[in-house]
Amino acid sequence: MSFAADIVTLFPELFPGPLGASVIGRGAAQGLWSLRLTQLRDFATDRHRSVDDTPAGGGAGMVLRPDVLAAAIDAVSPPGDPRPRLLMSPRGRPLTQARARELAAGPGAVIVCGRFEGVDERVIEARQLEEISIGDYVLAGGEVAAMALLEAVVRLIPGVLGGEESHADESFENGVLEYPQYTRPQLFEGREIPAVLTSGDHGKVEKWRRAESEKLTRARRPDLLK
Ligand code: SAH
């Protein structure tokens, strides 16, 4: 069974973009995950193929119509589809490594990319869309957010990063940020690799890394330690 991602968007030509490169793209070529794109405009019903309209109550911008969006969602995700339906949204719950891990363990995801001022609230309710944010800032559309989410999820699918690599030490996996990493050359612009890392003493290396992780987390992300 492989992870099946469906994306509903007004800009399918933006994909796969970064999702076609490196290990993520290779994972798709190996059949570990798949990406299907759906053009929202194909589900418009009027002569002008309109997908948006002015906001009820007035105000700037345009809102994606619920009927057009619902038709697109129903076409890619018929009743009984076990995959979660996600809406990329700055109002959503912030994406976490834990949620990425849950999604990676599941059958896939249906991802709706918003545009303009957003989406009619009724389709969010009626299709039970889970709003997910990639951070406290506002993008012009959900496409880059969907790519960020999928990239975080797909690299966790077994086989995508290759057998020997482990996620155990990574940032957020233990509730802390990752320790500093070094590689050759031994001397770079007068800076040495910390001696403990070349000592061959695995216990000491372990202890140093744990201490550095904690120090970094305390300085940069004290919220993670709470
Ligand atoms: N008026 C909305 C923002 C609309 S931005 C508000 O204030 O909440 C247009 C679209 O970009 C959104 O529908 C969403 O799909 C996407 N988007 C913008 N910022 C995002 C973020 N931080 N995370 C996820 N998606 C985002």
PDB file of N, CA and C in Angstrom, residues 6 36 72-83 85 110:
ATOM      1  N   ASP A   6      -3.875  13.582  -3.041  1.00  0.00           N
ATOM      2  CA  ASP A   6      -4.683  14.295  -4.025  1.00  0.00           C
ATOM      3  C   ASP A   6      -4.620  15.771  -3.690  1.00  0.00           C
ATOM      4  N   ARG A  36      -1.731  13.146  -7.319  1.00  0.00           N
ATOM      5  CA  ARG A  36      -2.707  13.403  -8.373  1.00  0.00           C
ATOM      6  C   ARG A  36      -3.209  14.826  -8.215  1.00  0.00           C
ATOM      7  N   ALA A  72     -15.409  19.306  -6.581  1.00  0.00           N
ATOM      8  CA  ALA A  72     -14.035  18.843  -6.824  1.00  0.00           C
ATOM      9  C   ALA A  72     -13.610  17.834  -5.759  1.00  0.00           C
ATOM     10  N   ILE A  73     -13.929  18.139  -4.496  1.00  0.00           N
ATOM     11  CA  ILE A  73     -13.557  17.233  -3.397  1.00  0.00           C
ATOM     12  C   ILE A  73     -14.262  15.885  -3.570  1.00  0.00           C
ATOM     13  N   ASP A  74     -15.553  15.915  -3.918  1.00  0.00           N
ATOM     14  CA  ASP A  74     -16.303  14.674  -4.083  1.00  0.00           C
ATOM     15  C   ASP A  74     -15.769  13.840  -5.236  1.00  0.00           C
ATOM     16  N   ALA A  75     -15.262  14.512  -6.269  1.00  0.00           N
ATOM     17  CA  ALA A  75     -14.742  13.773  -7.423  1.00  0.00           C
ATOM     18  C   ALA A  75     -13.454  13.025  -7.067  1.00  0.00           C
ATOM     19  N   VAL A  76     -12.599  13.636  -6.237  1.00  0.00           N
ATOM     20  CA  VAL A  76     -11.332  12.963  -5.901  1.00  0.00           C
ATOM     21  C   VAL A  76     -11.458  12.081  -4.668  1.00  0.00           C
ATOM     22  N   SER A  77     -12.479  12.324  -3.858  1.00  0.00           N
ATOM     23  CA  SER A  77     -12.594  11.625  -2.583  1.00  0.00           C
ATOM     24  C   SER A  77     -14.046  11.239  -2.323  1.00  0.00           C
ATOM     25  N   PRO A  78     -14.503  10.165  -2.971  1.00  0.00           N
ATOM     26  CA  PRO A  78     -15.900   9.751  -2.808  1.00  0.00           C
ATOM     27  C   PRO A  78     -16.163   9.270  -1.383  1.00  0.00           C
ATOM     28  N   PRO A  79     -17.458   9.203  -0.992  1.00  0.00           N
ATOM     29  CA  PRO A  79     -17.788   8.735   0.358  1.00  0.00           C
ATOM     30  C   PRO A  79     -17.102   7.389   0.633  1.00  0.00           C
ATOM     31  N   GLY A  80     -16.564   7.241   1.829  1.00  0.00           N
ATOM     32  CA  GLY A  80     -15.880   5.997   2.177  1.00  0.00           C
ATOM     33  C   GLY A  80     -14.369   6.089   1.998  1.00  0.00           C
ATOM     34  N   ASP A  81     -13.899   7.128   1.315  1.00  0.00           N
ATOM     35  CA  ASP A  81     -12.456   7.341   1.209  1.00  0.00           C
ATOM     36  C   ASP A  81     -11.898   7.539   2.611  1.00  0.00           C
ATOM     37  N   PRO A  82     -10.959   6.679   3.048  1.00  0.00           N
ATOM     38  CA  PRO A  82     -10.460   6.784   4.423  1.00  0.00           C
ATOM     39  C   PRO A  82      -9.460   7.921   4.638  1.00  0.00           C
ATOM     40  N   ARG A  83      -9.063   8.588   3.573  1.00  0.00           N
ATOM     41  CA  ARG A  83      -8.007   9.606   3.736  1.00  0.00           C
ATOM     42  C   ARG A  83      -8.544  10.887   4.370  1.00  0.00           C
ATOM     43  N   ARG A  85      -9.174  14.781   4.849  1.00  0.00           N
ATOM     44  CA  ARG A  85      -9.291  15.909   3.913  1.00  0.00           C
ATOM     45  C   ARG A  85      -8.757  17.158   4.602  1.00  0.00           C
ATOM     46  N   VAL A 110      -6.151  14.100   1.106  1.00  0.00           N
ATOM     47  CA  VAL A 110      -6.733  14.975   0.094  1.00  0.00           C
ATOM     48  C   VAL A 110      -6.462  16.397   0.566  1.00  0.00           C
TER      49      VAL A 110
END
